[in-house]
Coordinates of C-alpha atoms and ligand atoms in Angstrom, one line a residue:
M1 CA -4.7 -25.0 26.2
I2 CA -5.8 -21.4 25.5
K3 CA -7.0 -20.5 22.1
I4 CA -7.0 -16.8 21.0
K5 CA -8.4 -15.5 17.7
G6 CA -7.3 -12.4 15.8
K7 CA -6.9 -11.2 12.3
S8 CA -4.4 -12.8 10.0
V9 CA -1.9 -10.4 8.3
C10 CA 0.6 -13.0 7.1
G11 CA 0.0 -16.7 6.8
G12 CA 2.3 -19.5 8.1
I13 CA 2.7 -21.8 11.1
A14 CA 5.3 -21.4 13.9
F15 CA 6.0 -23.2 17.1
G16 CA 7.8 -21.5 20.0
K17 CA 7.8 -19.7 23.3
I18 CA 5.8 -16.5 23.8
F19 CA 7.8 -13.4 24.6
V20 CA 5.6 -10.6 25.9
Y21 CA 7.2 -7.3 25.0
S22 CA 6.5 -4.4 27.2
R23 CA 8.2 -1.1 26.9
E24 CA 9.2 1.2 29.7
Q25 CA 6.2 3.5 30.4
S26 CA 7.2 7.0 31.0
T27 CA 4.9 9.7 32.4
I28 CA 5.9 13.1 31.2
K29 CA 6.8 15.6 34.0
R30 CA 5.2 18.9 33.4
C31 CA 7.1 21.9 34.5
H32 CA 7.4 25.6 33.8
I33 CA 10.6 26.9 32.3
P34 CA 12.6 30.1 33.0
S35 CA 13.6 30.9 29.4
S36 CA 11.7 29.9 26.3
E37 CA 14.9 30.6 24.1
D38 CA 17.0 28.1 26.1
E39 CA 14.1 25.6 26.0
I40 CA 13.7 25.8 22.3
A41 CA 17.5 25.3 21.9
R42 CA 17.2 22.2 24.1
F43 CA 14.3 21.0 21.9
E44 CA 16.3 21.6 18.7
H45 CA 19.1 19.6 20.1
A46 CA 16.8 16.7 20.8
R47 CA 15.4 17.0 17.3
E48 CA 18.9 16.7 15.8
Q49 CA 19.6 13.6 17.9
A50 CA 16.2 12.1 16.8
R51 CA 17.1 12.8 13.2
A52 CA 20.5 11.1 13.6
E53 CA 18.9 8.0 15.3
L54 CA 16.4 7.7 12.5
E55 CA 19.2 8.0 9.9
E56 CA 20.9 5.0 11.7
L57 CA 17.7 3.1 11.7
Y58 CA 17.1 3.9 8.0
K59 CA 20.5 2.5 7.1
K60 CA 20.0 -0.7 9.2
A61 CA 16.5 -1.2 7.6
V62 CA 17.9 -0.7 4.0
G63 CA 20.3 -3.6 4.7
E64 CA 17.6 -5.8 6.2
V65 CA 14.4 -5.1 4.4
G66 CA 15.4 -3.0 1.4
E67 CA 15.3 0.7 0.5
A68 CA 11.6 0.8 -0.2
N69 CA 10.6 -0.6 3.2
A70 CA 13.2 1.5 5.0
M71 CA 11.3 4.6 3.7
I72 CA 9.2 4.8 6.8
F73 CA 12.2 6.2 8.7
R74 CA 12.7 8.9 6.0
I75 CA 9.0 9.7 6.6
H76 CA 9.6 10.0 10.3
Q77 CA 12.5 12.2 9.6
M78 CA 10.3 14.4 7.5
M79 CA 7.8 14.5 10.3
L80 CA 10.5 16.1 12.5
D81 CA 10.4 19.0 10.0
D82 CA 6.6 19.2 9.7
M83 CA 5.7 22.9 10.0
D84 CA 2.4 22.4 11.8
Y85 CA 4.0 19.9 14.3
L86 CA 7.0 22.1 15.0
E87 CA 4.9 25.3 15.3
S88 CA 2.6 23.7 17.8
I89 CA 5.5 22.5 20.0
K90 CA 7.3 25.9 19.9
N91 CA 4.1 27.8 20.6
I92 CA 3.4 25.8 23.7
I93 CA 7.0 26.4 24.9
T94 CA 6.8 30.2 24.3
D95 CA 3.2 31.0 25.0
Q96 CA 2.7 28.7 28.1
M97 CA 6.4 28.6 29.2
L98 CA 6.2 24.8 29.5
N99 CA 9.0 22.3 29.1
S100 CA 9.7 20.6 25.8
E101 CA 8.6 17.1 27.0
T102 CA 5.1 18.5 27.8
A103 CA 5.0 20.5 24.6
V104 CA 5.8 17.4 22.5
G105 CA 3.3 15.3 24.5
L106 CA 0.5 17.8 24.1
T107 CA 1.2 18.3 20.4
C108 CA 1.3 14.5 20.0
D109 CA -2.1 14.2 21.6
T110 CA -3.7 16.8 19.4
F111 CA -2.2 15.3 16.2
V112 CA -3.2 11.7 17.2
Q113 CA -6.7 12.9 18.0
M114 CA -6.9 14.7 14.6
F115 CA -5.7 11.6 12.7
E116 CA -7.9 9.2 14.6
S117 CA -11.0 11.2 13.9
M118 CA -10.4 11.0 10.1
D119 CA -12.6 8.8 7.9
D120 CA -9.8 7.6 5.8
S121 CA -8.3 4.5 7.4
Y122 CA -4.8 5.3 5.9
M123 CA -4.8 8.7 7.7
R124 CA -6.1 7.1 10.9
E125 CA -3.1 4.8 10.9
R126 CA -0.7 7.7 10.6
S127 CA -1.4 8.5 14.3
A128 CA 1.0 5.6 15.1
D129 CA 3.8 7.4 13.3
V130 CA 3.2 10.6 15.2
K131 CA 3.3 8.7 18.5
D132 CA 6.5 6.9 17.4
V133 CA 8.3 10.2 16.6
S134 CA 7.0 12.0 19.6
E135 CA 8.0 9.2 22.0
R136 CA 11.5 9.2 20.5
L137 CA 11.7 13.0 21.1
V138 CA 10.5 12.7 24.7
R139 CA 12.9 9.8 25.5
I140 CA 15.8 11.9 24.2
L141 CA 14.7 14.9 26.1
E142 CA 14.5 12.8 29.3
G143 CA 18.0 11.5 28.6
K144 CA 16.9 7.8 28.5
S145 CA 18.6 5.3 26.3
R146 CA 17.0 3.2 23.5
S147 CA 15.2 0.1 24.4
A148 CA 15.7 -3.2 22.5
I149 CA 13.8 -6.4 22.6
V150 CA 16.2 -9.1 24.0
S151 CA 15.8 -12.8 24.1
D152 CA 18.3 -15.6 23.7
E153 CA 16.2 -18.0 21.7
P154 CA 13.7 -17.4 18.7
V155 CA 10.3 -16.4 20.1
I156 CA 6.7 -15.6 19.2
L157 CA 6.7 -11.9 20.0
A158 CA 3.5 -10.7 21.7
A159 CA 3.0 -7.0 22.1
D160 CA 0.2 -4.5 22.6
D161 CA 1.4 -2.9 19.4
L162 CA 4.8 -2.4 17.8
A163 CA 6.1 0.8 16.3
P164 CA 8.0 0.4 12.9
S165 CA 11.2 1.6 14.7
E166 CA 10.8 -1.2 17.3
I167 CA 10.4 -3.8 14.5
V168 CA 13.6 -2.7 12.8
Q169 CA 15.6 -2.9 16.0
L170 CA 14.7 -6.5 16.5
D171 CA 17.2 -9.2 15.8
K172 CA 15.3 -10.9 12.9
N173 CA 16.8 -14.3 13.6
K174 CA 15.1 -14.3 17.0
I175 CA 11.5 -13.7 15.7
L176 CA 9.3 -16.7 14.7
A177 CA 6.1 -14.7 14.5
F178 CA 4.3 -11.6 15.7
V179 CA 1.0 -11.3 17.6
T180 CA -0.3 -7.9 18.6
A181 CA -3.3 -6.9 20.6
G182 CA -4.0 -3.8 18.4
G183 CA -2.9 -2.8 14.9
S184 CA -4.5 -2.8 11.5
S185 CA -3.5 -4.8 8.4
T186 CA -2.6 -1.8 6.3
S187 CA -0.4 0.0 8.9
H188 CA 3.3 0.4 8.2
T189 CA 3.9 -2.0 11.1
A190 CA 1.9 -4.7 9.4
I191 CA 3.7 -4.0 6.1
L192 CA 7.2 -4.3 7.7
A193 CA 6.2 -7.4 9.7
R194 CA 4.8 -9.0 6.5
M195 CA 8.0 -8.3 4.7
M196 CA 9.8 -10.5 7.3
N197 CA 7.7 -13.3 5.9
V198 CA 6.7 -14.8 9.3
P199 CA 3.2 -15.4 10.6
V200 CA 1.6 -12.2 11.8
I201 CA -1.7 -11.9 13.6
I202 CA -3.1 -8.6 14.8
G203 CA -6.2 -7.6 16.9
M204 CA -5.6 -10.4 19.4
K205 CA -6.8 -8.4 22.4
D206 CA -5.8 -11.1 25.0
A207 CA -2.4 -11.8 23.6
F208 CA -0.8 -9.0 25.5
N209 CA -1.0 -10.6 28.8
P210 CA 2.2 -10.7 30.9
E211 CA 1.2 -14.1 32.3
L212 CA 1.7 -15.7 28.9
H213 CA 5.4 -14.8 28.9
G214 CA 7.5 -17.9 28.4
K215 CA 4.7 -20.3 27.6
E216 CA 4.9 -22.7 24.7
A217 CA 2.6 -21.9 21.8
V218 CA 1.8 -22.5 18.2
I219 CA 0.5 -19.8 15.8
D220 CA -1.6 -20.5 12.8
G221 CA -1.2 -17.3 10.7
F222 CA -3.6 -18.6 8.1
T223 CA -6.6 -18.7 10.4
G224 CA -5.4 -16.0 12.8
T225 CA -5.3 -18.4 15.7
L226 CA -2.8 -18.6 18.6
Y227 CA -2.8 -21.8 20.7
I228 CA -1.1 -21.5 24.1
E229 CA 0.2 -24.8 25.5
P230 CA -1.4 -26.7 22.7
T231 CA -2.8 -30.2 23.3
D232 CA -0.9 -33.1 21.5
T233 CA -3.8 -33.3 19.0
V234 CA -3.6 -29.6 18.1
A235 CA 0.2 -29.8 17.9
A236 CA 0.0 -32.8 15.6
V237 CA -2.5 -31.0 13.3
M238 CA -0.3 -27.9 13.2
Q239 CA 2.8 -30.0 12.4
A240 CA 1.0 -31.6 9.5
K241 CA -0.2 -28.1 8.3
L242 CA 3.4 -26.8 8.6
R243 CA 4.7 -29.7 6.5
E244 CA 2.0 -29.0 3.9
T245 CA 2.7 -25.3 3.9
E246 CA 6.4 -25.9 3.3
K247 CA 5.6 -28.3 0.5
Q248 CA 3.3 -25.7 -1.2
R249 CA 5.8 -23.0 -0.7
R250 CA 8.6 -25.1 -2.3
E251 CA 6.4 -25.9 -5.2
L252 CA 5.5 -22.3 -5.8
E253 CA 9.1 -21.2 -5.4
K254 CA 10.0 -23.4 -8.3
L255 CA 7.8 -21.2 -10.5
K256 CA 10.0 -18.1 -9.9
G257 CA 11.7 -17.0 -13.0
H258 CA 9.3 -19.2 -15.0
P259 CA 7.4 -17.4 -17.8
S260 CA 3.6 -17.5 -17.3
I261 CA 2.5 -19.4 -20.5
T262 CA -0.8 -21.3 -20.9
K263 CA -0.7 -24.9 -22.1
D264 CA -1.8 -23.6 -25.5
G265 CA 1.1 -21.2 -25.7
K266 CA -0.4 -17.9 -24.6
R267 CA 2.0 -15.6 -22.6
I268 CA 0.3 -13.7 -19.8
E269 CA 2.0 -10.9 -17.8
I270 CA 1.4 -11.3 -14.1
S271 CA 2.1 -8.0 -12.4
A272 CA 1.6 -6.7 -8.9
N273 CA -0.5 -3.9 -7.5
I274 CA 1.1 -1.5 -5.0
G275 CA -0.2 1.3 -3.0
N276 CA 3.1 2.4 -1.7
A277 CA 6.8 2.3 -2.5
L278 CA 7.1 0.2 0.7
D279 CA 5.6 -2.7 -1.2
I280 CA 8.3 -3.1 -3.9
E281 CA 10.2 -5.6 -1.8
T282 CA 7.3 -8.1 -1.8
V283 CA 6.8 -7.4 -5.5
I284 CA 10.4 -8.6 -6.2
R285 CA 10.3 -11.4 -3.7
N286 CA 7.1 -12.8 -5.4
D287 CA 8.7 -12.5 -8.8
A288 CA 6.0 -10.3 -10.3
E289 CA 6.7 -9.5 -13.9
G290 CA 6.1 -5.8 -13.4
I291 CA 3.8 -3.4 -11.6
G292 CA 0.4 -3.2 -13.2
L293 CA -1.0 -0.6 -10.8
F294 CA 0.7 1.9 -8.6
R295 CA -2.0 3.8 -6.8
S296 CA -0.2 7.2 -6.8
E297 CA -2.7 8.6 -4.2
F298 CA -0.5 7.4 -1.4
L299 CA 2.1 10.1 -2.2
Y300 CA -0.6 12.7 -1.8
I301 CA -1.9 11.1 1.4
E302 CA 1.6 10.8 3.0
N303 CA 2.5 14.3 2.1
R304 CA -0.7 15.6 3.7
G305 CA -1.0 17.9 0.8
Y306 CA 0.0 18.1 -2.9
P307 CA 3.5 16.7 -3.2
T308 CA 5.9 18.9 -5.2
E309 CA 7.1 17.8 -8.6
D310 CA 10.5 16.9 -7.1
T311 CA 9.0 14.7 -4.3
Q312 CA 6.9 12.9 -6.9
F313 CA 9.8 12.6 -9.3
A314 CA 11.9 11.0 -6.6
A315 CA 9.2 8.4 -5.8
Y316 CA 8.5 7.5 -9.4
K317 CA 12.2 7.3 -10.2
E318 CA 12.8 5.0 -7.2
I319 CA 10.0 2.6 -8.3
L320 CA 11.1 2.5 -11.9
S321 CA 14.8 2.0 -10.9
C322 CA 13.9 -0.8 -8.4
M323 CA 11.9 -2.6 -11.1
S324 CA 15.0 -2.7 -13.4
G325 CA 13.4 -2.3 -16.8
K326 CA 10.2 -4.2 -16.0
R327 CA 7.0 -2.4 -16.9
V328 CA 5.7 -0.1 -14.2
I329 CA 2.2 1.4 -14.6
I330 CA 1.6 4.4 -12.5
R331 CA -2.0 5.6 -12.2
T332 CA -2.5 9.3 -12.0
L333 CA -4.2 10.7 -8.9
D334 CA -7.4 8.9 -8.1
I335 CA -9.1 10.8 -5.2
G336 CA -12.7 11.3 -4.3
A337 CA -15.5 8.9 -3.2
D338 CA -13.9 6.1 -1.2
K339 CA -10.5 7.7 -1.4
Q340 CA -10.9 11.0 0.4
I341 CA -7.8 12.9 1.5
N342 CA -9.3 14.8 4.4
G343 CA -8.8 18.4 5.1
K344 CA -6.4 19.2 2.3
Y345 CA -8.3 18.9 -0.9
P346 CA -10.7 21.7 -1.9
Q347 CA -13.6 19.4 -3.0
A348 CA -17.1 20.6 -2.6
N349 CA -19.3 18.8 -0.2
E350 CA -20.7 16.6 -2.8
P351 CA -24.1 14.9 -2.4
N352 CA -23.0 11.8 -4.3
P353 CA -19.2 11.6 -4.2
A354 CA -19.0 8.3 -6.2
L355 CA -20.6 10.2 -9.1
G356 CA -18.9 13.4 -8.4
L357 CA -15.7 15.4 -9.2
R358 CA -13.4 12.4 -8.6
A359 CA -10.2 11.0 -10.1
I360 CA -9.6 12.3 -13.7
R361 CA -12.5 14.7 -13.3
F362 CA -10.7 16.4 -10.4
C363 CA -7.4 16.4 -12.2
L364 CA -8.9 18.0 -15.3
S365 CA -10.5 20.6 -13.1
R366 CA -7.0 21.4 -11.7
P367 CA -4.7 21.3 -14.7
D368 CA -1.9 22.9 -12.6
L369 CA -1.9 20.0 -10.2
F370 CA -2.3 17.4 -13.0
K371 CA 0.6 18.9 -15.0
T372 CA 2.8 18.7 -11.9
Q373 CA 2.2 15.0 -11.7
L374 CA 2.6 14.5 -15.5
R375 CA 5.9 16.5 -15.4
A376 CA 7.2 14.3 -12.6
L377 CA 6.2 11.2 -14.5
Y378 CA 7.8 12.2 -17.7
R379 CA 11.0 13.2 -16.0
A380 CA 11.1 9.8 -14.3
S381 CA 10.3 8.0 -17.5
V382 CA 14.0 7.7 -18.5
F383 CA 14.7 5.4 -15.4
G384 CA 12.6 2.4 -16.6
K385 CA 9.7 1.2 -18.7
L386 CA 6.8 3.5 -17.7
G387 CA 3.1 3.3 -18.5
I388 CA 0.8 6.1 -17.3
M389 CA -2.8 5.2 -16.7
F390 CA -5.9 7.4 -16.1
P391 CA -8.7 6.5 -13.7
M392 CA -12.5 6.9 -14.1
I393 CA -12.6 7.6 -17.8
T394 CA -16.1 7.8 -19.3
S395 CA -15.6 9.8 -22.5
E396 CA -13.3 10.2 -25.5
W397 CA -12.9 14.0 -24.9
E398 CA -11.2 13.3 -21.6
I399 CA -8.4 11.4 -23.3
V400 CA -8.1 14.1 -26.0
K401 CA -7.7 16.7 -23.3
I402 CA -5.2 14.6 -21.3
K403 CA -3.1 14.1 -24.4
E404 CA -3.1 17.9 -25.0
L405 CA -1.8 18.5 -21.5
I406 CA 0.8 15.8 -22.0
E407 CA 2.0 17.5 -25.2
E408 CA 2.2 20.8 -23.3
V409 CA 4.3 19.1 -20.6
K410 CA 6.6 17.5 -23.2
T411 CA 7.1 20.8 -24.9
E412 CA 8.0 22.5 -21.6
L413 CA 10.5 19.8 -20.7
T414 CA 12.1 19.9 -24.1
K415 CA 12.5 23.7 -23.8
E416 CA 14.1 23.3 -20.4
G417 CA 16.5 20.6 -21.7
I418 CA 15.0 17.9 -19.5
A419 CA 15.1 14.4 -21.0
Y420 CA 12.1 12.1 -21.1
S421 CA 11.4 8.7 -22.7
A422 CA 9.7 8.6 -26.2
S423 CA 8.2 5.2 -25.4
V424 CA 6.0 5.9 -22.4
E425 CA 2.8 3.9 -22.9
L426 CA -0.6 5.6 -22.2
G427 CA -3.6 3.7 -21.0
C428 CA -6.8 4.1 -19.1
M429 CA -8.8 2.2 -16.5
I430 CA -11.9 0.5 -17.7
E431 CA -13.9 1.0 -14.5
T432 CA -17.1 2.5 -15.8
P433 CA -19.6 0.7 -18.0
A434 CA -19.3 3.7 -20.4
A435 CA -15.6 3.1 -20.8
A436 CA -16.2 -0.6 -21.6
L437 CA -18.9 0.2 -24.1
I438 CA -16.9 2.8 -26.0
S439 CA -13.6 1.0 -25.6
D440 CA -13.3 0.7 -29.4
I441 CA -13.2 4.5 -29.6
L442 CA -10.8 4.9 -26.5
A443 CA -8.4 2.3 -27.8
K444 CA -7.7 4.4 -30.9
H445 CA -6.0 6.9 -28.6
L446 CA -4.2 4.5 -26.2
D447 CA -1.7 1.7 -25.9
F448 CA -3.5 -0.3 -23.2
F449 CA -6.5 -0.7 -20.9
S450 CA -6.6 -2.1 -17.3
I451 CA -10.0 -3.2 -16.0
G452 CA -10.8 -1.9 -12.5
T453 CA -13.3 -4.5 -11.5
N454 CA -13.9 -2.9 -8.1
D455 CA -15.4 0.3 -9.5
L456 CA -16.7 -1.5 -12.6
T457 CA -18.8 -3.7 -10.4
Q458 CA -20.0 -0.8 -8.3
Y459 CA -21.1 1.3 -11.3
A460 CA -22.5 -1.5 -13.4
L461 CA -24.6 -3.0 -10.5
A462 CA -25.4 0.3 -8.8
A463 CA -24.0 -1.1 -5.5
D464 CA -21.7 1.0 -3.3
R465 CA -18.4 -0.9 -2.9
Q466 CA -18.2 0.5 0.6
N467 CA -21.6 -0.4 1.9
P468 CA -22.0 -3.8 3.6
E469 CA -25.8 -3.4 3.4
V470 CA -25.6 -4.0 -0.3
A471 CA -22.8 -6.6 -0.3
Q472 CA -25.1 -9.2 -1.9
Y473 CA -25.7 -6.9 -4.8
F474 CA -22.0 -6.2 -5.3
N475 CA -21.4 -9.4 -7.2
A476 CA -18.3 -9.2 -9.3
H477 CA -19.1 -12.6 -10.9
H478 CA -22.3 -11.1 -12.4
K479 CA -22.8 -11.8 -16.1
S480 CA -22.9 -8.1 -16.9
I481 CA -19.3 -7.7 -15.6
L482 CA -18.0 -10.6 -17.6
R483 CA -19.8 -9.2 -20.7
L484 CA -18.3 -5.8 -20.2
I485 CA -14.9 -7.4 -19.8
H486 CA -15.4 -9.4 -23.0
I487 CA -16.5 -6.3 -24.9
A488 CA -13.4 -4.3 -23.7
V489 CA -11.0 -7.2 -24.6
Q490 CA -12.4 -7.5 -28.1
N491 CA -12.3 -3.7 -28.7
A492 CA -8.8 -3.5 -27.3
H493 CA -7.4 -6.2 -29.6
K494 CA -9.3 -5.0 -32.7
N495 CA -7.6 -1.6 -32.2
G496 CA -4.1 -2.8 -31.4
A497 CA -4.2 -2.2 -27.6
W498 CA -3.4 -4.7 -24.9
I499 CA -5.6 -5.2 -21.9
G500 CA -5.3 -6.3 -18.3
I501 CA -7.2 -6.5 -15.0
C502 CA -6.0 -4.7 -11.9
G503 CA -9.2 -4.9 -9.8
E504 CA -9.5 -7.5 -6.9
L505 CA -11.2 -9.9 -9.3
G506 CA -7.9 -10.4 -11.1
A507 CA -6.7 -12.5 -8.2
D508 CA -9.8 -14.7 -8.1
L509 CA -8.4 -18.1 -9.0
S510 CA -11.9 -19.4 -9.8
L511 CA -12.0 -16.9 -12.8
T512 CA -8.4 -17.2 -14.1
E513 CA -9.4 -19.7 -16.8
T514 CA -12.3 -17.4 -17.8
F515 CA -10.2 -14.3 -18.1
L516 CA -7.6 -16.1 -20.2
A517 CA -10.2 -17.6 -22.4
L518 CA -11.7 -14.1 -22.9
G519 CA -8.3 -13.0 -24.1
I520 CA -6.9 -11.0 -21.1
D521 CA -3.2 -10.2 -21.7
E522 CA -2.2 -9.2 -18.1
L523 CA -3.3 -9.8 -14.5
S524 CA -2.2 -7.4 -11.9
V525 CA -2.7 -8.7 -8.4
T526 CA -1.6 -8.3 -4.8
P527 CA 2.1 -9.5 -4.7
S528 CA 1.4 -12.7 -2.7
A529 CA -1.1 -13.8 -5.4
V530 CA 1.5 -13.7 -8.2
L531 CA 2.8 -17.3 -7.9
P532 CA -0.6 -19.0 -7.3
I533 CA -1.9 -17.2 -10.4
R534 CA 1.2 -18.3 -12.4
R535 CA 0.5 -21.9 -11.4
K536 CA -3.1 -21.6 -12.6
V537 CA -2.0 -20.0 -15.9
L538 CA 0.5 -22.9 -16.5
E539 CA -2.4 -25.4 -15.9
T540 CA -4.8 -23.7 -18.3
D541 CA -5.5 -24.6 -21.8
T542 CA -7.7 -21.8 -23.2
S543 CA -8.6 -23.7 -26.4
V544 CA -10.5 -26.2 -24.2
V545 CA -12.6 -23.6 -22.3
S546 CA -13.3 -20.9 -24.9
D547 CA -16.4 -21.9 -26.7
G548 CA -18.5 -23.2 -23.8
L549 CA -17.6 -20.2 -21.8
L550 CA -18.6 -17.6 -24.3
N551 CA -21.9 -19.4 -24.6
E552 CA -22.4 -19.2 -20.9
I553 CA -21.6 -15.5 -20.7
W554 CA -23.7 -14.4 -23.7
N555 CA -26.8 -16.7 -23.5
Ligands
PEP1 C1 -10.7 -0.7 -9.3 O1 -11.6 0.1 -9.2 O2 -10.9 -1.9 -9.6 C2 -9.3 -0.3 -9.1 C3 -8.3 -1.2 -9.3 O3 -9.1 0.9 -8.5 P1 -9.3 1.3 -7.0 O4 -9.7 0.0 -6.3 O5 -8.1 1.9 -6.6 O6 -10.5 2.2 -7.1
MG2 MG1 -11.2 2.3 -9.1

């Protein structure tokens, strides 16, 4: 037996044969061309064909994994129109009189290098998309046909890495699990693979070994382990784990459609956090009661610049429409500190970015950009039940200023004859100690609060959420955090606002009883945590835990 460890992206157990996927390697032939005009025409022809192929893939993906997840192929199509990308290719053709394949290859290398050198992990992962689009163009230019992964029986697919387009081309009935040598858990590839709801392990350096092809294996997606030719004992343990997983899954499935009500009759809304329209499929599959946090920054990151009002409108409209009337809370742009959007945003080189011009502070310093987002949000508001939330609030004047800008936006829209909903809810994140402590004042202006425990912990405990050196100080269970949460809950309720938690702590099952006893109305968590939290809510009787708990927090 061989045991290989990697990083789990999606849990589950699967038994089957390994299929080592290797794609045809092509080395680009570099040659000089007689006419740059003819060569550009040849490139344009390939670009059109690539666009058509991506359209086909998009349609196939919509049917298989839903519109939101198919979006990656729209993004690839947009990349085919990226001005910087095209300009670089065409300049190489005209200035150096080189063939299109070489021009695409060189441009791809430059862009990949640029993305890979970025601090932001999301941007680093975009290099895979550049490679995917460029390889498609080169293949078309070389006149080669599309490759597909073929196997007669369901297999555990092992690859160095898989491009999103390769995943979509797979026959889903033939895939038991994925194991890849490279990859990262937030890449589009991982997202698409996760949507297929099969075990997925990445970063298994040794898995991509042609000698493993055809060997019997079992994958444990929970621990990120692949056993090749497992011993009888390991196989028996895995069979038992598989039966238990199935049982757990069936039990949780029964909770779908079930309202989340505590034993003492308190209704809790369990919503999902998303960072990307691609996540909506899992939100729906896990029966989330709404979206409690849509981190709108992704739109800005994907557009590699400020998205236009129309681009934003289309994205917000899609999310609201997909959620069919369930509440969708969209957080306005939250950049700065841990969420840098490299190269595009004119932020000063701040000595202490976590305490700098970030999130709402940046937006209030650029009302033009902020109003573009607000206009897009209000235009989209007629397509569902929208809540707008503001990040990093510390003072009442910020809310007053935001509301003035909102009034300006509404007046403009009315003048232009553009409809918007009159019942958009407004709320803010409670992610600074200041916001928690003046939540009585803030609540008078707002409909809801959502507690961002990631930043609240960072700011209350003066411990950088990014810095592993101070991990032991970043203790979200600290009494100070629970006290701040309690203060915010009481102030919200006294002033007629509802309050939820959207930070990572919201999914911590060891604190669910505490949160409910404190009076939290909503928990917004990663989609796969929705049903386990619902189970916990159904088991909880807040009247039993309340008194002792408050004593513990305050004494
Ligand atoms: C938080 O700070 O808890 C939060 C939900 O926001 P983010 O993690 O996006 O900063
Ligand atoms: Mg935050």
